[in-house]
Coordinates of C-alpha atoms and ligand atoms in Angstrom, one line a residue:
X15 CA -23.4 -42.0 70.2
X16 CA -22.3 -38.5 70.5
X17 CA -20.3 -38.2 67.8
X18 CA -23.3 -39.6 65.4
X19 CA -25.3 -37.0 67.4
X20 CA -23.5 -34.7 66.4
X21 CA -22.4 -35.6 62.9
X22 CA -26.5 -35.2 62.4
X23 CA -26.6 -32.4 64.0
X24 CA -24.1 -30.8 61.6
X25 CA -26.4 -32.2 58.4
X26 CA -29.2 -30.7 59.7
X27 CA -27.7 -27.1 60.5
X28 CA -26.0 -27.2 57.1
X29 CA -29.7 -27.9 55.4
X30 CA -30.5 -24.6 57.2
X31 CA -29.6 -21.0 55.3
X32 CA -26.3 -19.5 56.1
X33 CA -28.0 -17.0 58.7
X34 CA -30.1 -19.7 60.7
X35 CA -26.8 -21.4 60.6
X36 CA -24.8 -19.2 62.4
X37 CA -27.9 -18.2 64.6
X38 CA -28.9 -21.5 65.6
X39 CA -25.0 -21.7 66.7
X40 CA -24.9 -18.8 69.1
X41 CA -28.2 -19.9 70.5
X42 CA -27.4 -22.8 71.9
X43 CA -24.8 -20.9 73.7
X44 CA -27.7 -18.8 75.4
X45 CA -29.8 -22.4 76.3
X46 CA -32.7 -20.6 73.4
X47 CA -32.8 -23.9 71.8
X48 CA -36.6 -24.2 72.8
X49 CA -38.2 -25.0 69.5
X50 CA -35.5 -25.3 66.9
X51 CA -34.7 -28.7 65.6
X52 CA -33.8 -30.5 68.8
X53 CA -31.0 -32.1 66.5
X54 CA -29.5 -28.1 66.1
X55 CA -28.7 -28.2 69.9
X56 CA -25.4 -30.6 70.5
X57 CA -23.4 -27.9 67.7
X58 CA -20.8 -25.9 69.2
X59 CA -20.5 -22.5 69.2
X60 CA -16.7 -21.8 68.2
X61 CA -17.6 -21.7 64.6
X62 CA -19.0 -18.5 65.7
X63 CA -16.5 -15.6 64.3
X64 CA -15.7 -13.3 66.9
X65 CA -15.7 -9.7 66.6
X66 CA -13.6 -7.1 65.2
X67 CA -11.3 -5.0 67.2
X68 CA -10.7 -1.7 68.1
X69 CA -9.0 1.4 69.0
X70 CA -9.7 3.6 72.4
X71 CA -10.4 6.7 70.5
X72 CA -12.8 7.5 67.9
X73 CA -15.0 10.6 66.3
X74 CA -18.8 8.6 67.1
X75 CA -19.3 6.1 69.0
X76 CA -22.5 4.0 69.2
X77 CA -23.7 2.3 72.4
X78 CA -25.9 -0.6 71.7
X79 CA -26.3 -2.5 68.4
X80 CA -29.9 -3.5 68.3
X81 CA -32.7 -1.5 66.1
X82 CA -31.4 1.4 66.3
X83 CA -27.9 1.2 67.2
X84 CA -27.8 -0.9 64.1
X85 CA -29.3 1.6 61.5
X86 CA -27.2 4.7 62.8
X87 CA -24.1 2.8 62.2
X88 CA -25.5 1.4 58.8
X89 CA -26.0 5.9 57.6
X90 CA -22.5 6.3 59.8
X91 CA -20.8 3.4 58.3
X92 CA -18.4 6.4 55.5
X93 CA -17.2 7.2 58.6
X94 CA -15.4 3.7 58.3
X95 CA -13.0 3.1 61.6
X96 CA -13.6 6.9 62.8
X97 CA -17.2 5.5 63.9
X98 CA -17.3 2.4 66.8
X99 CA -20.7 0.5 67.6
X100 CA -20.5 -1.7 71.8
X101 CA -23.0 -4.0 71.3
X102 CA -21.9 -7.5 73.6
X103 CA -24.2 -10.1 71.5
X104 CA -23.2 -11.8 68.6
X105 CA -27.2 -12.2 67.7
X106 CA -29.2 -9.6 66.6
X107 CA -33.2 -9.9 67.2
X108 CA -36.0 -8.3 64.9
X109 CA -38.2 -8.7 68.0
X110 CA -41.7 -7.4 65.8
X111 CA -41.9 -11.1 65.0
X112 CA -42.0 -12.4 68.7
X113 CA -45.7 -11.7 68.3
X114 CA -46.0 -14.4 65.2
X115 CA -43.4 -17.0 66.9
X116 CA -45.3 -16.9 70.3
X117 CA -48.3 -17.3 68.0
X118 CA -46.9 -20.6 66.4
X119 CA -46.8 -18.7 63.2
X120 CA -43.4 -18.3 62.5
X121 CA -40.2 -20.1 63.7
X122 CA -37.8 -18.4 65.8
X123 CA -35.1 -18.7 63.6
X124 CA -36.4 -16.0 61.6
X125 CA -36.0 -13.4 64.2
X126 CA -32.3 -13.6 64.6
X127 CA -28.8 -12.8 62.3
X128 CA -25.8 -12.5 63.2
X129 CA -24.2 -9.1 64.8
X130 CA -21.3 -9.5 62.4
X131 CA -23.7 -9.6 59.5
X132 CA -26.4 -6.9 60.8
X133 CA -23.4 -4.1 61.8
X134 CA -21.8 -2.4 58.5
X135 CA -18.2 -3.9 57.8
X136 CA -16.5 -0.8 57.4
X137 CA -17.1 0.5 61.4
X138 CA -15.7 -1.0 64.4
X139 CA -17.4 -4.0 66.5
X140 CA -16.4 -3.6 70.2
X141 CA -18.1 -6.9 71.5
X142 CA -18.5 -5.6 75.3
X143 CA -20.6 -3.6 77.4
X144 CA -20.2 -0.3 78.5
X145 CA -20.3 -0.2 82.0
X146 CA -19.7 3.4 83.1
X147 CA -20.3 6.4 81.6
X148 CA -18.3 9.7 82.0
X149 CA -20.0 12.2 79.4
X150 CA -18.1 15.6 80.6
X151 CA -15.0 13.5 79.8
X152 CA -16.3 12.3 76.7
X153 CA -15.4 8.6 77.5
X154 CA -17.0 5.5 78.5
X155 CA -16.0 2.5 80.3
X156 CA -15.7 -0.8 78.7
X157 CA -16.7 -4.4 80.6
X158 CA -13.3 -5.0 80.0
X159 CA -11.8 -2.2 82.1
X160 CA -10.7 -0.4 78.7
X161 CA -12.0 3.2 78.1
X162 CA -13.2 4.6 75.3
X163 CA -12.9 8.0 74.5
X164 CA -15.3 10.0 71.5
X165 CA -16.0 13.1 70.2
X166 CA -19.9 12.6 69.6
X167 CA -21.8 10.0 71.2
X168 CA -25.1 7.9 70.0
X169 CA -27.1 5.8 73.0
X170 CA -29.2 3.1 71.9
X171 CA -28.8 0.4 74.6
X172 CA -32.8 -0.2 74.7
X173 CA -34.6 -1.5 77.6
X174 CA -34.3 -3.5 80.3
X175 CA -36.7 -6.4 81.2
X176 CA -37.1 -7.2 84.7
X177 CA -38.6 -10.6 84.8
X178 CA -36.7 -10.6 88.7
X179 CA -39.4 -7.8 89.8
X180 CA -42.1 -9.6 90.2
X181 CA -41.9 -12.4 93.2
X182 CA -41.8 -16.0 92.0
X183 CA -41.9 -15.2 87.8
X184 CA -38.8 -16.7 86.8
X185 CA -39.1 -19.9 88.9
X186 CA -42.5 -20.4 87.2
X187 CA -40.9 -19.5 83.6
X188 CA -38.3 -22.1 84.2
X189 CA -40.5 -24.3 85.8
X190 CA -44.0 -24.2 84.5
X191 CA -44.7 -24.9 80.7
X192 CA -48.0 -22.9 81.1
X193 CA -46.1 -19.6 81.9
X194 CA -44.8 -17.7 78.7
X195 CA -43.5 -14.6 77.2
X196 CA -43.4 -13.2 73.8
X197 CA -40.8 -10.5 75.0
X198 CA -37.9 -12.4 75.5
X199 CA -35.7 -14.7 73.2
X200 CA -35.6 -17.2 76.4
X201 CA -38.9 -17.4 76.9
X202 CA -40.9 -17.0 73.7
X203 CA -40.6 -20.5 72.2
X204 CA -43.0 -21.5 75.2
X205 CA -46.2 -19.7 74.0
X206 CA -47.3 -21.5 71.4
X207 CA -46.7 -24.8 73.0
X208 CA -48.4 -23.9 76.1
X209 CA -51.5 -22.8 73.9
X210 CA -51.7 -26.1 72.1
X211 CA -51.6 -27.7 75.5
X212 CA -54.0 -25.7 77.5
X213 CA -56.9 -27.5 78.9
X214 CA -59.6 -25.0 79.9
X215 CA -59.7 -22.4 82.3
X216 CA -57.9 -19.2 82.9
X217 CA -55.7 -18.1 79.9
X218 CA -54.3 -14.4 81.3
X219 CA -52.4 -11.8 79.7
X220 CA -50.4 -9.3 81.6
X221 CA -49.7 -5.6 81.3
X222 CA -47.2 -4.3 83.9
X223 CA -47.0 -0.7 85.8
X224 CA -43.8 0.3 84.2
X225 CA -43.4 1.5 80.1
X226 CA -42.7 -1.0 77.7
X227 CA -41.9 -1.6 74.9
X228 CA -44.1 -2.3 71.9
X229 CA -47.3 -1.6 73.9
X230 CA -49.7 -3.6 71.7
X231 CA -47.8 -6.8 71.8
X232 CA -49.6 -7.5 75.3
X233 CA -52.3 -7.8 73.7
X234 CA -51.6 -8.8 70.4
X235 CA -50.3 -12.3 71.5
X236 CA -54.1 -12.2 73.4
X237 CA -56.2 -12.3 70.4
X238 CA -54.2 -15.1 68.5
X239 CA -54.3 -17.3 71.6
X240 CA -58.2 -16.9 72.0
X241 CA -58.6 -17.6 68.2
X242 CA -56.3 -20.4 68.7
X243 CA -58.4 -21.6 71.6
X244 CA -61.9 -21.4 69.4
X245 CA -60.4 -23.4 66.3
X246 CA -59.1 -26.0 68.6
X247 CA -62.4 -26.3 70.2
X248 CA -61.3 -25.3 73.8
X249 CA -63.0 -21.6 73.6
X250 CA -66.4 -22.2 75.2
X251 CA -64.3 -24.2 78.6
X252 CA -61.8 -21.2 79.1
X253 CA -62.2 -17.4 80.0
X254 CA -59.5 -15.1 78.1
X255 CA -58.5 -12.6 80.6
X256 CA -56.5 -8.7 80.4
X257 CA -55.3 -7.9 83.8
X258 CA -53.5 -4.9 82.8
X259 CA -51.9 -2.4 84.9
X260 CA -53.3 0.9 83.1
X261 CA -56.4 2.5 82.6
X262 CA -57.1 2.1 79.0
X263 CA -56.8 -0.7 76.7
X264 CA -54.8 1.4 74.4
X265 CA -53.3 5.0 74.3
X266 CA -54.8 6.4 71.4
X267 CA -58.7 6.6 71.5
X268 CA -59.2 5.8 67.4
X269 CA -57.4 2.8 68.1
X270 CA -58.9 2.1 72.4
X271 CA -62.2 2.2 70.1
X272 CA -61.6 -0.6 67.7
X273 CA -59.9 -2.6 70.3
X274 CA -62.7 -2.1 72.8
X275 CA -65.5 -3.5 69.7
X276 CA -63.0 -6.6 69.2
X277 CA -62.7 -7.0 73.3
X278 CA -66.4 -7.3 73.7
X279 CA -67.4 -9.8 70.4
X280 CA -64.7 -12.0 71.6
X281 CA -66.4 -12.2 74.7
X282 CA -62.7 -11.0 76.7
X283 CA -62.6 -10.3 79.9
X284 CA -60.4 -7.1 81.1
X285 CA -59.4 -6.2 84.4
X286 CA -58.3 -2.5 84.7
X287 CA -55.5 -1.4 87.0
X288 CA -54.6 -4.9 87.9
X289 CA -51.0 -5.2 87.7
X290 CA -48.6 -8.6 88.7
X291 CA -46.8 -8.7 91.9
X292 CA -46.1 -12.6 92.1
X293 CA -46.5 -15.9 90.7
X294 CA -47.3 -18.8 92.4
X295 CA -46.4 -21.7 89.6
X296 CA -46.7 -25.0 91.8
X297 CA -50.0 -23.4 93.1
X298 CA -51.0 -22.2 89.2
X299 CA -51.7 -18.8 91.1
X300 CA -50.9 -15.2 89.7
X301 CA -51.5 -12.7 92.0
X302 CA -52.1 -8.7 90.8
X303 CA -52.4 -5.3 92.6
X304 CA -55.4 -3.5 92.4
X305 CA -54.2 -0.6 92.2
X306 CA -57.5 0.9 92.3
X307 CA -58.1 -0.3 95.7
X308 CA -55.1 0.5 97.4
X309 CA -53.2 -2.4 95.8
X310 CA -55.2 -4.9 97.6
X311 CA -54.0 -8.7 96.6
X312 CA -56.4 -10.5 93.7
X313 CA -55.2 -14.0 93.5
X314 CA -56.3 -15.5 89.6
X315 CA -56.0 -19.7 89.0
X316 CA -53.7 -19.7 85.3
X317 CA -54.2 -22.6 82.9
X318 CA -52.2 -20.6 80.7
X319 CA -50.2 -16.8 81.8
X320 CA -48.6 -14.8 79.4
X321 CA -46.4 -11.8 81.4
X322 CA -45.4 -8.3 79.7
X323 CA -42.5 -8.1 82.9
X324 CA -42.0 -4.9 84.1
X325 CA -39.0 -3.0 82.4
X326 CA -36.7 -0.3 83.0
X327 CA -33.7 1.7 81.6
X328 CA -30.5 -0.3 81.6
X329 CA -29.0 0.2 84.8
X330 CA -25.8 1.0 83.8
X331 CA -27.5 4.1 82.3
X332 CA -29.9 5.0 85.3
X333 CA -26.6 5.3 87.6
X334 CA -24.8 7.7 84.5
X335 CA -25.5 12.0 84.1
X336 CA -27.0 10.9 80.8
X337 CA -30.4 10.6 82.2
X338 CA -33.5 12.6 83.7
X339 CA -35.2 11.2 87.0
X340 CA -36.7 8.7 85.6
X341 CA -33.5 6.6 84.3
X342 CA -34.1 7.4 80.4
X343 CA -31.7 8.9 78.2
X344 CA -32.5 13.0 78.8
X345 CA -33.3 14.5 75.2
X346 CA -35.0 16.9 73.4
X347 CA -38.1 15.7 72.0
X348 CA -37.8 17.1 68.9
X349 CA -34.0 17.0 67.6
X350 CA -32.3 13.6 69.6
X351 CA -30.2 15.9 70.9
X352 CA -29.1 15.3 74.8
X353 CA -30.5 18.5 77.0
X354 CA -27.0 18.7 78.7
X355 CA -24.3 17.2 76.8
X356 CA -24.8 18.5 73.1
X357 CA -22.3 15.9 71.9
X358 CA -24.6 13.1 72.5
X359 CA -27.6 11.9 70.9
X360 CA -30.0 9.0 71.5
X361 CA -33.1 6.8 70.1
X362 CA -34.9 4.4 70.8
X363 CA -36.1 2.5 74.3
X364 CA -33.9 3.8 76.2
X365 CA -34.7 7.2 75.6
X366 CA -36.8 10.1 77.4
X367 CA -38.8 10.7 74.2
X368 CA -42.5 10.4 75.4
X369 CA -43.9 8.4 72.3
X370 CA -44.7 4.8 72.4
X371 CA -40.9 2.5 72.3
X372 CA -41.2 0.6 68.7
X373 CA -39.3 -0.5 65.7
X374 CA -41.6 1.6 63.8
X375 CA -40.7 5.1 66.1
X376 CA -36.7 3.9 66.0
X377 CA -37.3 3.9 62.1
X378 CA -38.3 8.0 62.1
X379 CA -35.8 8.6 64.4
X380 CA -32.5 7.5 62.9
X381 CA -33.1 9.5 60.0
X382 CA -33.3 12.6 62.0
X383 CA -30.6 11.4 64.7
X384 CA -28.3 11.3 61.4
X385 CA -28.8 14.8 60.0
X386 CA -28.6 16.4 63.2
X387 CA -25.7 14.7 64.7
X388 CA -23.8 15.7 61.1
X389 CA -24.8 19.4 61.5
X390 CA -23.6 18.9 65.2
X391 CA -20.5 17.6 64.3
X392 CA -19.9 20.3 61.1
X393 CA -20.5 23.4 63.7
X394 CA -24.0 23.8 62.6
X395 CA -27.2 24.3 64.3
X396 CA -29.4 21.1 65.1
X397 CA -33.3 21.5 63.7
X398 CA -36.2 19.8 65.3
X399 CA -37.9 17.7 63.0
X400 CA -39.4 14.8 65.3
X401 CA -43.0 15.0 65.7
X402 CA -43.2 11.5 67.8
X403 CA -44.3 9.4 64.9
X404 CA -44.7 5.8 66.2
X405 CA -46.5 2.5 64.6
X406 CA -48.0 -0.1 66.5
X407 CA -49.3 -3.3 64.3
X408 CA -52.0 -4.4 66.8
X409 CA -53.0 -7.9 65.4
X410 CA -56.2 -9.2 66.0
X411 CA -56.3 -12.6 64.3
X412 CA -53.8 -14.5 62.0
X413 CA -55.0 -12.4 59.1
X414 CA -56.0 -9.3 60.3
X415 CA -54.2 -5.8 62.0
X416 CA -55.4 -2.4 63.1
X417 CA -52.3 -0.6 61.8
X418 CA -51.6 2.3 64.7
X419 CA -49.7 5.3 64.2
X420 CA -49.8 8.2 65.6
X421 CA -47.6 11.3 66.3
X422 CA -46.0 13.0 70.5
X423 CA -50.4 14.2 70.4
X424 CA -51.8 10.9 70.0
X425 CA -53.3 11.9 67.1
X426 CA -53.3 9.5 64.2
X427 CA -51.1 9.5 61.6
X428 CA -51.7 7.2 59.0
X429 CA -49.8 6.2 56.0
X430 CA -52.2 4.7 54.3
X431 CA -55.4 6.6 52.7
X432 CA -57.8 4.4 54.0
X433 CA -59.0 4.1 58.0
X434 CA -56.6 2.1 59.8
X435 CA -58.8 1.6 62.8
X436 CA -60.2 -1.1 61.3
X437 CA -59.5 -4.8 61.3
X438 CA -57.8 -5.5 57.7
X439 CA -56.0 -8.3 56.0
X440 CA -54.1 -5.7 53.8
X441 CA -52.5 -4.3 57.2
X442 CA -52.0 -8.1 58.5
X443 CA -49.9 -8.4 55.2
X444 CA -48.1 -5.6 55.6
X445 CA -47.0 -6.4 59.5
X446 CA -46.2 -10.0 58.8
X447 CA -44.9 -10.1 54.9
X448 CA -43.5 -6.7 54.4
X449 CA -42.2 -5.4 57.9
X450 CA -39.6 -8.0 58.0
X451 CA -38.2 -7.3 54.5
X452 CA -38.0 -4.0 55.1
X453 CA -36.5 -4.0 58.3
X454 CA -33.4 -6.7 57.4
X455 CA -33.1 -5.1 53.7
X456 CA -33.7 -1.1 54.2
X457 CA -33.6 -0.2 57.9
X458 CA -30.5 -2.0 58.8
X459 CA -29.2 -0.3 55.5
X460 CA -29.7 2.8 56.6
X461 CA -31.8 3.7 54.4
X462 CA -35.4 3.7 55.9
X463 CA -36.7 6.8 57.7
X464 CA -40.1 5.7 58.0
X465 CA -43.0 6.1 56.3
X466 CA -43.6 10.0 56.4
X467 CA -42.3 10.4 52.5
X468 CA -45.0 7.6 51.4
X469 CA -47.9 9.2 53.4
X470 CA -47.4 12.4 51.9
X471 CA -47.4 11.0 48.7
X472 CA -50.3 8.5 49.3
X473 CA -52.4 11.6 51.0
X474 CA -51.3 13.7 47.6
X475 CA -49.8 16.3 49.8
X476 CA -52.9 16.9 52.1
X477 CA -52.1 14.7 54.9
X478 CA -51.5 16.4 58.6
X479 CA -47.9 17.5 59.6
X480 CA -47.6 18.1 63.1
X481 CA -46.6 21.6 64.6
X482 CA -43.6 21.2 65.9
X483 CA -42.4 23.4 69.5
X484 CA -39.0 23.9 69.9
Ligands
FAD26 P1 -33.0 -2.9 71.0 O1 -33.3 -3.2 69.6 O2 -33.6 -3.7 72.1 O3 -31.4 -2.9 71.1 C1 -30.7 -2.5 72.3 C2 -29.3 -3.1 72.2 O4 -28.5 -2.5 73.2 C3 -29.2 -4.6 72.4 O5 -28.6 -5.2 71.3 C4 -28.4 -4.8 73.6 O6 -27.6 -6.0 73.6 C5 -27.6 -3.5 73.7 N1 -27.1 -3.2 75.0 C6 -27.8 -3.3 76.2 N2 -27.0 -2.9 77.2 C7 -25.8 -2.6 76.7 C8 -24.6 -2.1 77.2 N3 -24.4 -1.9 78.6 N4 -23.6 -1.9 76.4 C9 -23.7 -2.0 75.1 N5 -24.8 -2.5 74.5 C10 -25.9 -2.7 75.3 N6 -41.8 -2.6 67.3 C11 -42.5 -2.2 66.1 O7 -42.2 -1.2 65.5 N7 -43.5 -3.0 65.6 C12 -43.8 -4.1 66.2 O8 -44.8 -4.8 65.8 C13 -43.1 -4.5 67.4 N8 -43.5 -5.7 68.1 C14 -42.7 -6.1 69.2 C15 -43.1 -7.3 69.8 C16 -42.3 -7.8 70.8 C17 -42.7 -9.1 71.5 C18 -41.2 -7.0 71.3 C19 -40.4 -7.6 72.4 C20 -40.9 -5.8 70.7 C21 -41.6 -5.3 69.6 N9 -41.4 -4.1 69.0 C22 -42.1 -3.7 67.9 C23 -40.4 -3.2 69.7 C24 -39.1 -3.1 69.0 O9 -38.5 -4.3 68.9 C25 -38.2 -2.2 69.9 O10 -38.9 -1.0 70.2 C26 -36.9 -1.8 69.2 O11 -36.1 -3.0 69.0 C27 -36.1 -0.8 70.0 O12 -34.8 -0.6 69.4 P2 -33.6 -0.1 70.4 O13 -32.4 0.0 69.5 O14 -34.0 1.0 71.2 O15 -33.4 -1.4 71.4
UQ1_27 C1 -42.1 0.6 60.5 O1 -41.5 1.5 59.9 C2 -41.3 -0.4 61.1 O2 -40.0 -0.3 61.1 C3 -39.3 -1.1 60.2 C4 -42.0 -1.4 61.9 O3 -41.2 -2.2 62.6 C5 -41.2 -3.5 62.3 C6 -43.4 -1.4 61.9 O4 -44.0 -2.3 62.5 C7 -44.2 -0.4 61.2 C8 -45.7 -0.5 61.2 C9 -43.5 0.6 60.5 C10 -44.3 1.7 59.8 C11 -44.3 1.5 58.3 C12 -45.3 1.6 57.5 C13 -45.1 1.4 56.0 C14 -46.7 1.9 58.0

């Protein structure tokens, strides 16, 4: 019986492309198998190539290969084995889709490639962690015990989610099929499935007291389930709740005000300062902080919960010198460029930049990470060129997006010469059709900066460029 098992099995992965292949393998080593083909899960993993090897000293070394670990070493990669990227998966995520897999509109698979294939060929893969940092001795320590010494360092380790923060959460995620979230490959294959099943009542989505990333995709995930809930004729039994943590719906009032218009004709109910402390699964409880009234316990009854967990810097990184008080990567805004160490530079989630941690803001900065990390390293004088840019596709039904972006101001900054505060298809199409293209096919290339160039063009030359302080 196994062996026909798994003689299927092997049909069935080999109908798939040669990424889902490989990705479907490494899955199953994670127990992320939650719907793919059941018969994908009884393959094993050691087709999965391991990763190339190393020396213990190197000119740049990059720390993390997700986003934007990934498209530094992609505008690094003439370096060739002078340049080393530590990333310890062998699966790469474009997490922007989470939002459409959690919606049951596209399949996990399509989040995920292989490390091998994502990081250039020419660099070094170190598959392993770095565990300690020691930047006035410009080396690092490996999960291995092996050090690593550079000469110019780029972090890009992302952020760390901490589903263990909040009492009771990851029983009720192993445990309950009504409890979900988009922002993890373990979890997110439950959403949709827990929306088809949900019966009535209390569908809530949470926001947590802590910065996230992708800010929106609390939400977004909100507005597909109640349209969900309306075509599948359960909308007029069940309340959609927001019991989010903060104090606005969104940071950027062009884009709080469209939200807000959507909030009330969907008939959504939000719940300001409300943020999760515990989840009582066998009980169908959450309970929030009102953080308002000196964090008095709210208990809410869940048919269906959807949790944004708290997150925080790695913690490898909050115990290292690399970072300010509050754990994140210490840089200045403008250039990447670390306040104390100048041979180090950093983007992304981990990172002290105050601008909202997306794909979209890794995109701007890698391109500016790049030319000031070469003048760096050729003796020459860094330039600050980062006005904050960050995009946020807030999608409001499976065919429509308020496309956010905005600059370090919270000032829009639009690419496109139309008003993207309002609901569009066109924007939807964008997010869902030409995001992913362009993120597998130009920013892991290396050769995608973000949009700037195209809304100065689209804008004929009149469109708003930041002031930059240095
Ligand atoms: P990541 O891409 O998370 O990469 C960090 C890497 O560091 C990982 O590969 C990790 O394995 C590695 N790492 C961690 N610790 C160590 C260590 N000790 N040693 C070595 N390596 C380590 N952005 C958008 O622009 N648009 C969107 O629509 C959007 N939607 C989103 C929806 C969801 C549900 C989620 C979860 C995210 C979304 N994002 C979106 C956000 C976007 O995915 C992140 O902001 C982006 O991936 C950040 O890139 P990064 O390189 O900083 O971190
Ligand atoms: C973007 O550059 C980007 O990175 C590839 C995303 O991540 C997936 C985005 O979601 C968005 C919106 C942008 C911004 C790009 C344009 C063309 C507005």
């Amino acid at each position: 019986m196994a062996s026909k098992s798994f003689h299927i099995t092997k049909l069935a992965v080999s109908c798939l492309g040669r990424h889902q292949q490989t990705a479907v393998l490494g899955l199953r080593s994670r127990g992320i198998t939650q719907g793919l083909p059941a018969l994908a899960c009884s393959y094993s993993t050691e087709a999965v190539p391991r990763a190339r090897q190393t020396n213990s000293k190197y000119k740049v070394v990059i720390v993390g290969g997700g986003s934007g670990g990934c498209a530094v070493a992609a505008k690094l990669s003439p370096l060739g084995k002078q340049c080393a990227a530590i990333e310890p998966s062998d699966l790469h995520y474009y997490q922007p889709v989470w939002t459409l897999v959690g919606g049951g509109l596209r399949g996990f698979q399509s989040s995920v490639r292989p490390t091998r294939e994502v990081l250039p060929s020419s660099i070094d893969w170190i598959q392993d962690k770095a565990v300690k940092f020691d930047p006035g001795k410009n080396n690092l320590e490996l999960g291995s015990g092996d050090k690593v010494e550079y000469d110019f360092l780029v972090v890009a380790m992302g952020i760390q989610l901490d589903f263990d923060k909040v009492d009771g959460l990851v029983d009720a995620l192993e445990n309950d099929p009504a409890v979900a979230s988009n922002y993890s490959p373990k979890w997110v294959n439950k959403t949709f499935p827990a929306m088809q099943k949900f019966p009535g009542g209390n569908a809530i989505f949470t926001y947590p007291n802590t910065p996230i990333k992708c800010a929106g995709a609390a939400q977004k995930i909100m507005y597909l389930t109640e349209e969900f809930l309306r075509t599948a004729g359960v909308r007029e039994n069940s309340n959609v709740i927001f019991n989010t943590a903060k104090n606005v719906i969104f940071g950027v009032k062009k884009y709080a005000d469209a939200l807000q218009q959507v909030i009330q004709s969907r008939n959504i109910q939000v719940n300001y300062k409300h943020n999760l402390v515990s989840v009582y699964h066998k009980k169908k409880t959450a309970i929030f902080a009102n953080m308002a009234r000196d964090n008095a316990l709210v208990p809410f009854e869940y048919n269906f919960l959807h949790v944004t967990p708290p997150m925080s810097s790695p913690d490898v990184l909050k115990k290292s010198p690399l970072v300010n008080e509050g754990g994140w990567v210490d840089l200045n805004k403008h250039t990447l460029q670390h306040t104390k160490f100048s041979n180090v530079f950093g983007l992304g989630d981990c990172t002290s930049l105050p601008t909202s941690k997306t794909a979209a803001a890794v995109a701007a900065q890698c391109g500016i990470l790049h030319q000031n990390l070469t003048a760096t390293m050729q003796g020459k004088k860094v330039t600050p060129l980062y006005d904050g840019y960050a995009s946020c596709p807030l999608i409001t039904s499976r065919n429509k997006c308020i496309l956010a972006e905005f600059d370090y101001n919270l000032q829009p900054l639009e690419t496109l010469p139309i008003n993207q505060g309002v609901e569009r298809r066109l924007t939807y199409g964008m997010k869902a059709h030409i995001m992913p293209g362009l993120y597998w096919q130009v920013m892991m290339k290396g050769r995608w900066n973000g949009p700037a160039t195209f809304r100065k063009v689209l804008h004929l030359g009149m469109s708003r460029s930041p002031k930059l302080e240095a």
